[in-house]
Coordinates of C-alpha atoms in Angstrom, one line a residue:
X24 CA 12.6 -3.3 -16.1
X25 CA 10.8 -1.1 -13.7
X26 CA 9.5 -4.0 -12.2
X27 CA 13.1 -5.7 -11.6
X28 CA 14.3 -2.3 -10.4
X29 CA 11.5 -2.1 -7.7
X30 CA 12.2 -5.6 -6.7
X31 CA 15.9 -4.8 -5.9
X32 CA 14.8 -1.7 -4.2
X33 CA 12.7 -3.7 -2.0
X34 CA 15.6 -6.1 -1.4
X35 CA 18.0 -3.5 -0.5
X36 CA 15.6 -1.7 1.8
X37 CA 14.0 -4.5 4.0
X38 CA 12.5 -2.3 6.4
X39 CA 10.1 -0.8 3.8
X40 CA 8.1 -4.2 4.0
X41 CA 8.3 -4.9 7.8
X42 CA 4.7 -3.6 8.3
X43 CA 3.3 -5.6 5.4
X44 CA 1.0 -8.4 6.3
X45 CA 2.1 -12.1 6.5
X46 CA -0.1 -12.8 3.9
X47 CA 1.4 -10.6 1.5
X48 CA 4.8 -11.7 2.2
X49 CA 3.9 -15.2 1.6
X50 CA 2.4 -14.3 -1.7
X51 CA 5.6 -12.3 -2.6
X52 CA 7.8 -15.2 -1.6
X53 CA 5.6 -17.4 -3.8
X54 CA 5.9 -14.8 -6.9
X55 CA 9.5 -14.6 -6.5
X56 CA 9.8 -18.5 -6.4
X57 CA 8.0 -18.6 -9.8
X58 CA 10.3 -15.7 -11.2
X59 CA 13.7 -17.6 -10.1
X60 CA 12.5 -20.7 -12.0
X61 CA 14.8 -22.1 -14.9
X62 CA 13.8 -20.4 -18.0
X63 CA 15.8 -22.7 -20.3
X64 CA 12.6 -24.6 -21.0
X65 CA 9.8 -23.0 -23.3
X66 CA 7.5 -23.5 -20.4
X67 CA 9.5 -21.0 -18.4
X68 CA 9.9 -18.4 -21.3
X69 CA 9.5 -14.7 -20.4
X70 CA 5.9 -14.6 -21.6
X71 CA 4.9 -18.1 -20.4
X72 CA 1.7 -18.3 -18.3
X73 CA 3.5 -19.1 -15.2
X74 CA 5.6 -16.0 -15.3
X75 CA 2.6 -14.0 -16.4
X76 CA 0.5 -15.0 -13.3
X77 CA 3.4 -14.4 -11.0
X78 CA 3.9 -10.9 -12.3
X79 CA 0.0 -10.4 -11.9
X80 CA 0.2 -11.6 -8.3
X81 CA 3.2 -9.1 -7.7
X82 CA 1.6 -6.1 -9.3
X83 CA -1.7 -6.9 -7.3
X84 CA 0.0 -7.0 -4.0
X85 CA 1.8 -3.7 -4.7
X86 CA -1.6 -2.1 -5.7
X87 CA -3.1 -3.2 -2.5
X88 CA -0.2 -2.0 -0.5
X89 CA 0.0 1.3 -2.4
X90 CA -3.9 2.2 -1.8
X91 CA -4.1 5.4 -0.1
X92 CA -6.2 8.7 -0.2
X93 CA -3.4 10.4 -2.4
X94 CA -3.6 7.7 -5.0
X95 CA -7.4 7.7 -4.8
X96 CA -7.2 11.5 -5.2
X97 CA -4.9 11.2 -8.2
X98 CA -7.1 8.8 -10.2
X99 CA -9.7 11.7 -10.5
X100 CA -7.2 14.0 -11.9
X101 CA -7.9 13.4 -15.5
X102 CA -11.8 13.4 -15.1
X103 CA -12.0 17.0 -16.1
X104 CA -10.8 16.1 -19.7
X105 CA -12.4 12.5 -19.8
X106 CA -15.8 13.3 -18.8
X107 CA -16.7 16.3 -21.0
X108 CA -15.4 14.8 -24.4
X109 CA -17.1 11.4 -23.4
X110 CA -20.3 12.8 -22.7
X111 CA -20.3 15.1 -25.7
X112 CA -19.5 12.2 -28.0
X113 CA -22.1 9.9 -26.6
X114 CA -24.7 12.8 -26.9
X115 CA -24.1 13.1 -30.6
X116 CA -24.3 9.3 -30.8
X117 CA -20.7 9.2 -31.9
X118 CA -19.9 6.4 -29.5
X119 CA -21.8 4.1 -27.4
X120 CA -21.0 5.2 -24.0
X121 CA -21.1 1.8 -22.1
X122 CA -18.4 0.1 -24.2
X123 CA -16.5 3.1 -24.5
X124 CA -16.5 3.4 -20.4
X125 CA -15.8 -0.4 -20.2
X126 CA -12.9 -0.5 -22.6
X127 CA -11.4 2.6 -21.2
X128 CA -11.6 1.1 -17.7
X129 CA -9.8 -2.2 -19.1
X130 CA -7.0 0.0 -20.6
X131 CA -6.5 1.8 -17.3
X132 CA -6.0 -1.6 -15.6
X133 CA -3.7 -3.0 -18.1
X134 CA -1.7 0.4 -18.1
X135 CA -1.5 0.4 -14.3
X136 CA -0.3 -3.2 -14.3
X137 CA 2.1 -2.6 -16.9
X138 CA 4.0 0.6 -15.8
X139 CA 4.2 1.9 -12.1
X140 CA 3.4 5.3 -12.9
X141 CA 0.0 7.2 -13.3
X142 CA -0.3 6.9 -17.1
X143 CA -3.6 8.1 -18.1
X144 CA -5.7 6.9 -20.9
X145 CA -8.0 9.7 -22.7
X146 CA -10.0 10.4 -25.8
X147 CA -8.0 11.4 -28.9
X148 CA -8.6 15.0 -28.7
X149 CA -8.3 15.9 -32.5
X150 CA -10.5 13.1 -33.7
X151 CA -13.3 14.1 -30.9
X152 CA -12.9 17.9 -31.8
X153 CA -13.5 16.8 -35.5
X154 CA -16.3 14.8 -34.6
X155 CA -18.2 17.4 -32.7
X156 CA -17.5 20.7 -34.5
X157 CA -16.4 20.0 -38.2
X158 CA -18.9 19.5 -41.0
X159 CA -18.6 19.1 -44.7
X160 CA -20.2 21.1 -47.6
X161 CA -23.6 19.4 -47.0
X162 CA -24.2 20.4 -43.8
X163 CA -23.7 16.8 -42.2
X164 CA -21.4 16.0 -39.5
X165 CA -18.0 15.4 -41.1
X166 CA -17.2 12.3 -39.0
X167 CA -19.9 9.9 -38.0
X168 CA -19.9 7.1 -35.5
X169 CA -18.2 4.8 -38.1
X170 CA -15.4 7.3 -39.4
X171 CA -14.9 7.9 -35.7
X172 CA -14.1 4.1 -35.5
X173 CA -11.9 4.1 -38.7
X174 CA -10.1 7.0 -37.6
X175 CA -9.0 5.4 -34.2
X176 CA -8.0 2.1 -36.1
X177 CA -5.8 3.9 -38.7
X178 CA -4.1 6.4 -36.2
X179 CA -3.4 3.2 -34.0
X180 CA -1.9 1.3 -36.8
X181 CA 0.4 4.3 -37.7
X182 CA 1.7 4.7 -34.0
X183 CA 2.1 1.0 -33.7
X184 CA 4.2 0.9 -37.1
X185 CA 6.3 3.8 -35.7
X186 CA 6.9 1.8 -32.3
X187 CA 7.6 -1.8 -33.7
X188 CA 10.0 -0.3 -36.3
X189 CA 11.6 2.2 -33.8
X190 CA 11.0 5.0 -36.1
X191 CA 9.8 7.0 -33.4
X192 CA 13.3 7.5 -32.3
X193 CA 13.7 9.5 -35.4
X194 CA 10.9 11.7 -34.6
X195 CA 12.2 12.3 -31.2
X196 CA 15.7 13.1 -32.9
X197 CA 14.1 15.5 -35.2
X198 CA 12.2 17.4 -32.5
X199 CA 14.5 19.1 -29.8
X200 CA 13.7 19.0 -26.3
X201 CA 12.9 22.9 -26.1
X202 CA 10.2 22.4 -28.7
X203 CA 8.9 19.6 -26.4
X204 CA 8.9 22.1 -23.5
X205 CA 6.8 24.5 -25.6
X206 CA 4.3 21.6 -26.5
X207 CA 3.9 21.1 -22.9
X208 CA 3.3 24.7 -22.1
X209 CA 1.4 25.5 -25.1
X210 CA -1.0 22.4 -24.6
X211 CA -1.2 23.2 -20.8
X212 CA -2.4 26.8 -21.6
X213 CA -5.2 25.6 -23.9
X214 CA -6.2 23.1 -21.3
X215 CA -6.5 25.8 -18.6
X216 CA -8.0 28.2 -21.1
X217 CA -10.8 25.8 -22.2
X218 CA -11.5 25.3 -18.3
X219 CA -11.9 29.2 -18.1
X220 CA -13.8 29.5 -21.2
X221 CA -16.4 26.9 -20.0
X222 CA -16.8 28.7 -16.7
X223 CA -17.1 32.0 -18.6
X224 CA -20.5 30.6 -20.3
X225 CA -22.1 29.9 -16.8
X226 CA -24.1 32.5 -15.3
X227 CA -23.4 34.5 -12.2
X228 CA -26.0 33.0 -10.1
X229 CA -29.6 31.5 -10.5
X230 CA -28.3 28.1 -9.7
X231 CA -25.2 26.1 -7.9
X232 CA -23.6 25.4 -11.2
X233 CA -22.6 29.0 -11.7
X234 CA -19.6 31.2 -11.9
X235 CA -19.7 31.8 -8.2
X236 CA -19.5 28.1 -7.4
X237 CA -16.3 27.8 -9.8
X238 CA -14.6 30.7 -7.9
X239 CA -15.2 29.0 -4.6
X240 CA -13.9 25.8 -5.8
X241 CA -10.9 27.5 -7.4
X242 CA -10.0 29.3 -4.1
X243 CA -10.3 26.1 -2.0
X244 CA -8.2 24.1 -4.6
X245 CA -5.4 26.8 -4.2
X246 CA -5.8 26.3 -0.4
X247 CA -5.6 22.5 -0.6
X248 CA -2.8 22.6 -3.3
X249 CA -0.3 24.4 -1.4
X250 CA 3.0 22.6 -0.6
X251 CA 3.7 24.4 2.6
X252 CA 2.4 21.9 5.0
X253 CA 4.1 18.9 3.5
X254 CA 7.3 20.6 2.8
X255 CA 7.5 21.8 6.4
X256 CA 6.8 18.3 7.5
X257 CA 9.6 17.0 5.4
X258 CA 12.1 19.5 6.8
X259 CA 10.8 18.8 10.6
X260 CA 11.3 15.0 10.0
X261 CA 14.8 15.7 8.5
X262 CA 15.7 18.0 11.3
X263 CA 14.4 15.3 14.1
X264 CA 16.5 12.5 12.2
X265 CA 19.4 14.9 12.2
X266 CA 19.3 15.7 15.9
X267 CA 18.2 12.3 17.1
X268 CA 21.7 11.0 16.0
X269 CA 23.4 13.3 18.1
X270 CA 21.2 13.9 21.0
X271 CA 20.2 10.4 21.8
X272 CA 21.0 10.8 25.7
X273 CA 19.0 14.1 25.8
X274 CA 16.1 12.2 24.3
X275 CA 16.3 9.3 26.9
X276 CA 16.6 11.8 29.8
X277 CA 13.7 13.8 28.5
X278 CA 11.5 10.7 28.2
X279 CA 12.5 9.5 31.6
X280 CA 11.4 12.9 33.0
X281 CA 8.3 12.9 31.2
X282 CA 7.6 9.3 32.7
X283 CA 8.4 10.3 36.1
X284 CA 6.1 13.4 35.7
X285 CA 3.5 11.2 34.5
X286 CA 3.8 8.6 37.2
X287 CA 3.8 11.2 40.0
X288 CA 0.8 12.6 38.6
X289 CA -0.9 9.3 38.8
X290 CA 0.2 9.1 42.2
X291 CA -1.3 12.4 43.2
X292 CA -4.4 11.3 41.6
X293 CA -4.5 7.9 43.5
X294 CA -3.8 10.0 46.6
X295 CA -6.7 12.1 46.3
X296 CA -9.0 9.3 45.6
X297 CA -7.7 7.4 48.8
X298 CA -8.5 10.4 50.8
X299 CA -12.0 10.6 49.6
X300 CA -12.4 6.9 50.1
X301 CA -10.9 7.1 53.7
X302 CA -13.6 9.8 54.5
X303 CA -16.4 7.5 53.2
X304 CA -14.9 4.5 55.1
X305 CA -14.7 6.6 58.3
X306 CA -18.5 7.8 58.1
X307 CA -19.4 4.3 57.7
X308 CA -17.5 3.3 60.9
X309 CA -19.1 6.0 62.8
X310 CA -22.4 4.9 61.8
X311 CA -22.1 1.2 62.9
X312 CA -20.7 2.7 66.1
X313 CA -23.7 5.0 67.0
X314 CA -25.9 2.2 65.9
X315 CA -24.6 -0.3 68.5
X316 CA -24.7 2.1 71.2
X317 CA -28.1 3.7 70.7
X318 CA -30.5 1.5 68.3
X319 CA -33.3 4.0 68.4
X320 CA -31.2 6.9 66.8
X321 CA -30.1 4.4 64.0
X322 CA -32.6 5.3 61.4
X323 CA -32.1 8.8 61.8
X324 CA -28.4 8.4 62.0
X325 CA -28.2 6.5 58.9
X326 CA -30.1 8.9 56.9
X327 CA -28.1 11.7 58.0
X328 CA -25.0 9.7 57.2
X329 CA -26.6 8.6 53.9
X330 CA -27.1 12.3 53.1
X331 CA -23.3 12.7 54.0
X332 CA -22.4 9.7 52.0
X333 CA -24.3 11.1 48.7
X334 CA -22.7 14.3 49.3
X335 CA -19.2 13.1 49.6
X336 CA -19.9 11.2 46.5
X337 CA -21.3 13.9 44.4
X338 CA -18.5 16.1 45.5
X339 CA -15.7 13.7 44.4
X340 CA -14.5 14.2 41.1
X341 CA -16.6 12.1 38.4
X342 CA -13.4 11.3 36.3
X343 CA -9.9 12.1 37.0
X344 CA -7.7 14.5 34.9
X345 CA -6.0 11.9 33.2
X346 CA -9.4 10.6 31.8
X347 CA -10.4 14.4 30.8
X348 CA -7.1 14.3 28.9
X349 CA -7.9 11.2 27.0
X350 CA -11.5 12.5 26.2
X351 CA -10.4 15.6 25.1
X352 CA -7.6 13.9 23.0
X353 CA -10.1 11.7 21.2
X354 CA -12.6 14.6 20.4
X355 CA -9.6 16.4 18.8
X356 CA -8.8 13.5 16.9
X357 CA -12.6 13.1 15.8
X358 CA -12.8 16.8 14.9
X359 CA -9.4 16.6 12.9
X360 CA -10.8 14.0 11.1
X361 CA -14.0 15.6 10.3
X362 CA -12.3 18.9 9.2
X363 CA -9.3 17.5 7.6
X364 CA -9.9 19.5 4.5
X365 CA -9.5 22.7 6.6
X366 CA -6.1 21.8 8.0
X367 CA -3.6 24.3 6.6
X368 CA -0.5 22.1 7.5
X369 CA -1.2 18.7 6.7
X370 CA 1.1 16.0 7.1
X371 CA 0.3 14.5 3.7
X372 CA -1.2 16.4 0.9
X373 CA -4.7 17.0 0.5
X374 CA -6.6 14.7 -1.8
X375 CA -7.8 17.6 -3.8
X376 CA -9.4 15.4 -6.5
X377 CA -11.5 13.4 -4.0
X378 CA -12.7 16.9 -2.4
X379 CA -13.9 18.2 -5.9
X380 CA -15.3 15.1 -6.9
X381 CA -17.6 14.6 -3.9
X382 CA -18.6 18.4 -4.1
X383 CA -19.6 17.6 -7.9
X384 CA -21.3 14.4 -6.7
X385 CA -23.3 16.0 -4.0
X386 CA -24.7 18.7 -6.5
X387 CA -25.4 16.1 -9.0
X388 CA -27.5 13.9 -6.6
X389 CA -29.4 17.2 -5.7
X390 CA -30.0 17.8 -9.2
X391 CA -31.1 14.2 -10.2
X392 CA -33.1 14.1 -6.7
X393 CA -35.0 17.2 -7.8
X394 CA -35.4 16.9 -11.6
X395 CA -38.9 17.1 -12.9
X396 CA -40.2 15.4 -16.1
X397 CA -39.0 18.4 -18.3
X398 CA -35.5 18.5 -16.9
X399 CA -34.1 16.4 -19.9
X400 CA -32.5 13.6 -17.5
X401 CA -33.2 10.1 -18.6
X402 CA -35.0 9.0 -15.1
X403 CA -35.4 6.7 -13.2
X404 CA -32.1 5.3 -13.3
X405 CA -31.9 1.7 -14.1
X406 CA -29.4 -0.9 -13.7
X407 CA -27.5 -3.3 -16.4
X408 CA -29.3 -3.3 -19.8
X409 CA -26.5 -1.8 -21.9
X410 CA -23.9 -4.1 -23.5
X411 CA -20.2 -3.3 -22.9
X412 CA -19.0 -4.9 -26.0
X413 CA -20.5 -4.1 -29.6
X414 CA -19.5 -4.7 -33.3
X415 CA -18.4 -1.1 -34.2
X416 CA -17.4 -2.3 -37.7
X417 CA -20.9 -3.1 -38.6
X418 CA -22.0 -0.4 -40.8
X419 CA -18.4 0.8 -41.7
X420 CA -18.1 1.7 -45.6
X421 CA -15.1 2.6 -47.9
X422 CA -16.3 6.4 -47.4
X423 CA -15.9 5.9 -43.7
X424 CA -12.4 4.7 -44.1
X425 CA -11.6 7.7 -46.5
X426 CA -13.3 10.2 -44.1
X427 CA -11.7 8.6 -41.3
X428 CA -8.2 9.0 -42.9
X429 CA -8.5 12.4 -44.2
X430 CA -10.4 14.2 -41.3
X431 CA -9.4 12.1 -38.2
X432 CA -6.1 10.2 -38.6
X433 CA -3.9 13.1 -40.5
X434 CA -4.7 15.7 -37.9
X435 CA -4.6 13.2 -35.0
X436 CA -1.3 11.6 -35.8
X437 CA 1.2 14.3 -35.3
X438 CA -0.7 15.1 -31.9
X439 CA -0.5 11.4 -30.7
X440 CA 3.3 11.2 -31.8
X441 CA 4.4 14.3 -30.1
X442 CA 2.0 14.8 -27.1
X443 CA 1.0 11.1 -26.3
X444 CA 4.4 9.6 -26.8
X445 CA 7.3 12.1 -26.9
X446 CA 5.9 14.7 -24.6
X447 CA 4.3 12.1 -22.0
X448 CA 7.6 10.0 -21.9
X449 CA 9.6 13.4 -21.0
X450 CA 7.0 14.2 -18.6
X451 CA 7.5 10.9 -16.8
X452 CA 11.4 11.2 -16.8
X453 CA 10.8 14.5 -15.3
X454 CA 8.2 13.8 -12.6
X455 CA 9.6 10.4 -11.4
X456 CA 13.4 10.5 -11.2
X457 CA 13.6 7.6 -8.9
X458 CA 12.0 5.2 -11.2
X459 CA 14.4 5.7 -14.1
X460 CA 16.3 2.8 -15.7
X461 CA 20.0 3.4 -14.9
X462 CA 21.1 1.9 -18.3
X463 CA 19.0 4.4 -20.2
X464 CA 19.9 7.2 -17.9
X465 CA 23.5 6.8 -18.6
X466 CA 22.7 7.1 -22.3
X467 CA 21.2 10.7 -21.3
X468 CA 17.7 9.6 -22.6
X469 CA 14.6 11.5 -21.8
X470 CA 12.7 8.3 -21.5
X471 CA 14.2 6.3 -18.8
X472 CA 11.1 5.6 -17.0
X473 CA 8.9 4.7 -19.9
X474 CA 10.3 4.2 -23.3
X475 CA 8.8 5.8 -26.5
X476 CA 8.6 2.5 -28.1
X477 CA 6.7 1.2 -25.2
X478 CA 4.2 3.9 -25.4
X479 CA 3.7 3.8 -29.0
X480 CA 3.0 0.2 -28.9
X481 CA 0.5 0.6 -26.3
X482 CA -1.5 3.1 -28.1
X483 CA -1.2 1.2 -31.4
X484 CA -2.6 -2.1 -29.7
X485 CA -5.2 -0.3 -27.7
X486 CA -6.9 1.1 -30.8
X487 CA -6.4 -1.9 -33.2
X488 CA -7.8 -4.2 -30.6
X489 CA -10.4 -2.2 -28.7
X490 CA -12.0 0.3 -31.0
X491 CA -13.8 -2.3 -33.1
X492 CA -15.4 -3.6 -29.8
X493 CA -17.0 -0.2 -29.1
X494 CA -14.0 1.7 -27.4
X495 CA -13.4 5.2 -28.3
X496 CA -10.0 6.2 -29.8
X497 CA -7.7 6.5 -26.9
X498 CA -4.4 7.5 -26.3
X499 CA -2.1 8.6 -23.3
X500 CA -1.4 12.3 -22.9
X501 CA 0.8 14.6 -21.0
X502 CA -1.8 16.7 -19.8
X503 CA -3.8 13.6 -18.0
X504 CA -0.5 12.5 -16.3
X505 CA 0.3 16.0 -15.1
X506 CA -3.1 16.1 -13.7
X507 CA -2.8 12.9 -12.0
X508 CA 0.3 13.8 -10.6
X509 CA -0.9 17.1 -9.2
X510 CA -3.7 15.4 -7.7
X511 CA -1.6 13.1 -5.7
X512 CA -0.9 10.0 -7.8
X513 CA 2.7 8.7 -7.7
X514 CA 2.0 5.0 -9.0
X515 CA -0.1 2.7 -11.3
X516 CA -2.4 2.1 -8.1
X517 CA -4.2 5.3 -9.2
X518 CA -5.0 4.2 -12.9
X519 CA -6.1 0.9 -11.7
X520 CA -8.6 2.3 -9.2
X521 CA -9.9 4.6 -12.1
X522 CA -10.3 1.6 -14.5
X523 CA -12.3 -0.7 -12.0
X524 CA -14.5 2.4 -11.3
X525 CA -15.1 2.8 -14.9
X526 CA -15.7 -1.0 -15.5
X527 CA -18.2 -1.1 -12.6
X528 CA -20.1 1.9 -13.8
X529 CA -20.3 0.5 -17.5
X530 CA -21.4 -2.9 -16.1
X531 CA -24.1 -1.8 -13.5
X532 CA -25.3 1.6 -14.7
X533 CA -24.4 1.5 -18.4
X534 CA -27.7 2.5 -19.6
X535 CA -27.8 5.4 -17.0
X536 CA -24.1 6.5 -17.1
X537 CA -24.8 9.5 -19.4
X538 CA -27.3 10.5 -16.9
X539 CA -24.9 10.3 -14.1
X540 CA -22.0 12.0 -15.9
X541 CA -24.1 14.7 -17.3
X542 CA -25.6 15.6 -14.1
X543 CA -21.7 16.6 -12.9
X544 CA -21.4 20.5 -12.3
X545 CA -19.7 22.1 -15.2
X546 CA -18.0 24.5 -12.7
X547 CA -16.2 21.7 -10.8
X548 CA -15.1 19.8 -13.8
X549 CA -13.7 23.2 -15.4
X550 CA -11.8 23.7 -12.3
X551 CA -10.1 20.3 -12.5
X552 CA -9.2 21.0 -16.4
X553 CA -7.6 24.3 -15.4
X554 CA -5.7 22.5 -12.6
X555 CA -4.5 19.8 -15.0
X556 CA -3.4 22.3 -17.7
X557 CA -1.4 24.8 -15.3
X558 CA 0.3 21.6 -13.6
X559 CA 1.5 20.7 -17.5
X560 CA 2.7 24.4 -18.1
X561 CA 4.7 24.5 -14.7
X562 CA 6.4 21.2 -15.8
X563 CA 7.3 22.3 -19.2
X564 CA 8.8 25.6 -17.7
X565 CA 10.7 23.3 -15.3
X566 CA 12.3 21.2 -17.9
X567 CA 13.1 24.2 -20.0
X568 CA 15.2 25.6 -17.1
X569 CA 16.7 22.0 -16.8
X570 CA 17.5 22.1 -20.4
X571 CA 19.3 25.7 -19.9
X572 CA 21.3 24.6 -17.0
X573 CA 22.5 21.2 -18.8
X574 CA 23.5 23.5 -21.8
X575 CA 25.4 25.9 -19.3
X576 CA 27.3 23.0 -18.0
X577 CA 28.3 21.6 -21.2
X578 CA 29.4 24.7 -22.5
X579 CA 31.6 25.4 -19.5
X580 CA 33.1 22.0 -20.0
X581 CA 33.8 22.7 -23.7
X582 CA 35.1 25.9 -23.3
X583 CA 37.1 25.4 -19.9
X584 CA 35.6 28.8 -18.7
X585 CA 33.5 29.1 -15.6
X586 CA 32.1 32.6 -16.9
X587 CA 29.2 31.5 -19.4
X588 CA 26.3 33.9 -20.4
X589 CA 23.6 32.0 -19.0
X590 CA 20.7 34.7 -19.8
X591 CA 21.8 34.2 -23.6
X592 CA 21.3 30.6 -23.4
X593 CA 17.9 31.1 -21.5
X594 CA 16.8 33.7 -24.1
X595 CA 17.7 31.3 -27.0
X596 CA 15.9 28.2 -25.6
X597 CA 12.8 30.3 -24.2
X598 CA 12.2 31.8 -27.5
X599 CA 12.0 28.4 -29.4
X600 CA 9.8 27.1 -26.7
X601 CA 7.8 30.2 -26.5
X602 CA 7.1 30.4 -30.5
X603 CA 6.0 26.7 -30.3
X604 CA 3.3 27.5 -27.6
X605 CA 2.3 30.6 -29.0
X606 CA 1.4 29.0 -32.3
X607 CA -0.2 26.1 -30.6
X608 CA -2.3 28.6 -28.4
X609 CA -3.2 30.9 -31.6
X610 CA -4.1 28.2 -34.2
X611 CA -5.1 25.5 -31.9
X612 CA -2.9 23.1 -34.0
X613 CA -0.2 21.0 -32.0
X614 CA 1.5 19.9 -35.3
X615 CA 1.7 23.6 -36.4
X616 CA 3.3 24.7 -33.2
X617 CA 5.9 21.9 -33.5
X618 CA 6.8 22.7 -36.9
X619 CA 7.1 26.4 -36.2
X620 CA 9.3 25.6 -33.3
X621 CA 11.6 23.4 -35.0
X622 CA 12.1 26.0 -37.7
X623 CA 13.2 28.4 -35.0
X624 CA 15.5 26.0 -33.5
X625 CA 17.2 25.4 -36.8
X626 CA 17.5 29.1 -37.7
X627 CA 17.6 31.1 -34.4
X628 CA 18.9 28.1 -32.1
X629 CA 21.5 25.6 -32.4
X630 CA 19.7 23.1 -34.8
X631 CA 21.7 24.0 -37.8
X632 CA 25.3 24.0 -36.0
X633 CA 24.1 20.9 -34.5
X634 CA 23.3 19.3 -37.8
X635 CA 26.8 20.3 -39.2
X636 CA 28.6 18.7 -36.4
X637 CA 26.5 15.5 -36.7
X638 CA 27.4 15.3 -40.7
X639 CA 31.2 16.0 -39.9
X640 CA 30.9 13.1 -37.3
X641 CA 29.3 10.7 -39.9
X642 CA 32.1 11.5 -42.5
X643 CA 34.7 10.9 -39.8
X644 CA 33.3 7.6 -38.9
X645 CA 33.0 6.5 -42.7
X646 CA 36.6 7.6 -43.2

């Protein structure tokens, strides 16, 4: 549906594709010809190879045209969560790193082609936390590698069942939007606090990976993430567009005046050059005349005249002022390119993810280059040598299934349902209003960009198919989407870029990928986690105020009164959201927070009253 809507927008705005290459236009026409074929026969059905091929061609062209520094920066917005969990699980031998990277990259690419939003793919946090921290009574790790595999398969199967049967809508109907806001606020604060806690464990000095470096990265990130530059440019563009419509004649006169001034300057420069050249020619003529009258003095006269000629040539300007202006313009342009990260008013947002990732890569390269034999790094680095697909079901037993269900799937299922399906769809609906499906938006649904059913099926298939091949249990998450959006991602191109990078890293450096990722400074990764968490918090607060505004307007229409106590509505909704967030932060359990918020909504909020109204409507419909 999103793809059809994008095609309609492209047809309604032909100017957006004027600058596209001719090759892309031809490919787009070819893809459109495939799409317009008759679908009455089985060979031209919706899921026929021809239509799928044309779909992939069209999406590839769109990704090629969408490549920019902002998309590249946004693709790195989720690394602060992905890298620490992946490296920790690989260190504990709970996953194989090369297959985990490869299949995570494949999932990124498929996700980026399916949806035109930066939908992240990240490890299931509850399963990862249990595998890394929890132990059973005998002191052994509660979830081994086989139990992690079974936990991912069971969770994926349960979420797929909710999506196929559309039972996920019942879960969404039970959980109010204010509780979803509390989920986003609570999970965001937990992410930000996780980054700050990791920074607190670092030393103040003694090396580059310290608290001082984290503070420096935080200050630079605040400078880069300011919206003042882009907002000012947008206002200037809007003002210029408005002025140009009413002041066309003034613009033409100003342009004519500027051209005349430029031409007059050029005439002055040309006149000065002619004067200098006239002096030189006059000297040459005098030399010839003197030589013809007095041949003896020709040598001395020639030397004297050559001296005058050299003096005149040296005294003439080596370059015109216009050339000097051009030289200064190019120097300023090169300097602005080199110091683009220091521009306080950029025309486009700073690619913060690229800046932070480059800082981390520079220090990681220094670390590996100066590492000694006792550093703990597996050096030297070597290419290939690690399989990208393994049989993860090889040593699975019945006890693995039981442990995976009890310790992995049960705690993870509420988190996946609430944060990876309901919350992420609501977040995409809020961040990308221009990509909403009009038919779903008319029904006042909060998943008009990506439906909850689609995300449920995606999470289910991703784990049922790929986890047995060595992938870690993955899901979509609101925190990752918020982080990628904050770092500049706006389309699925950023996810495709990230997926290609993961696949290439797994194929070429699979055996040394753990060493490379482990060398990245914790200070940089922790700042990226904190930024992603704070973005999720701000989005939750924004959605909360939107809920208050909609409820206020609805109350005004029902009562026919313009004077509605908005503060009382804000207090009621904020209490539900803050209780949800507080329980999540205190107990570190997302489903506990959702349950607590739901209880507060039913008793303190409008939950019980809405339930009674729903019962009355059902009885009236039956009668």
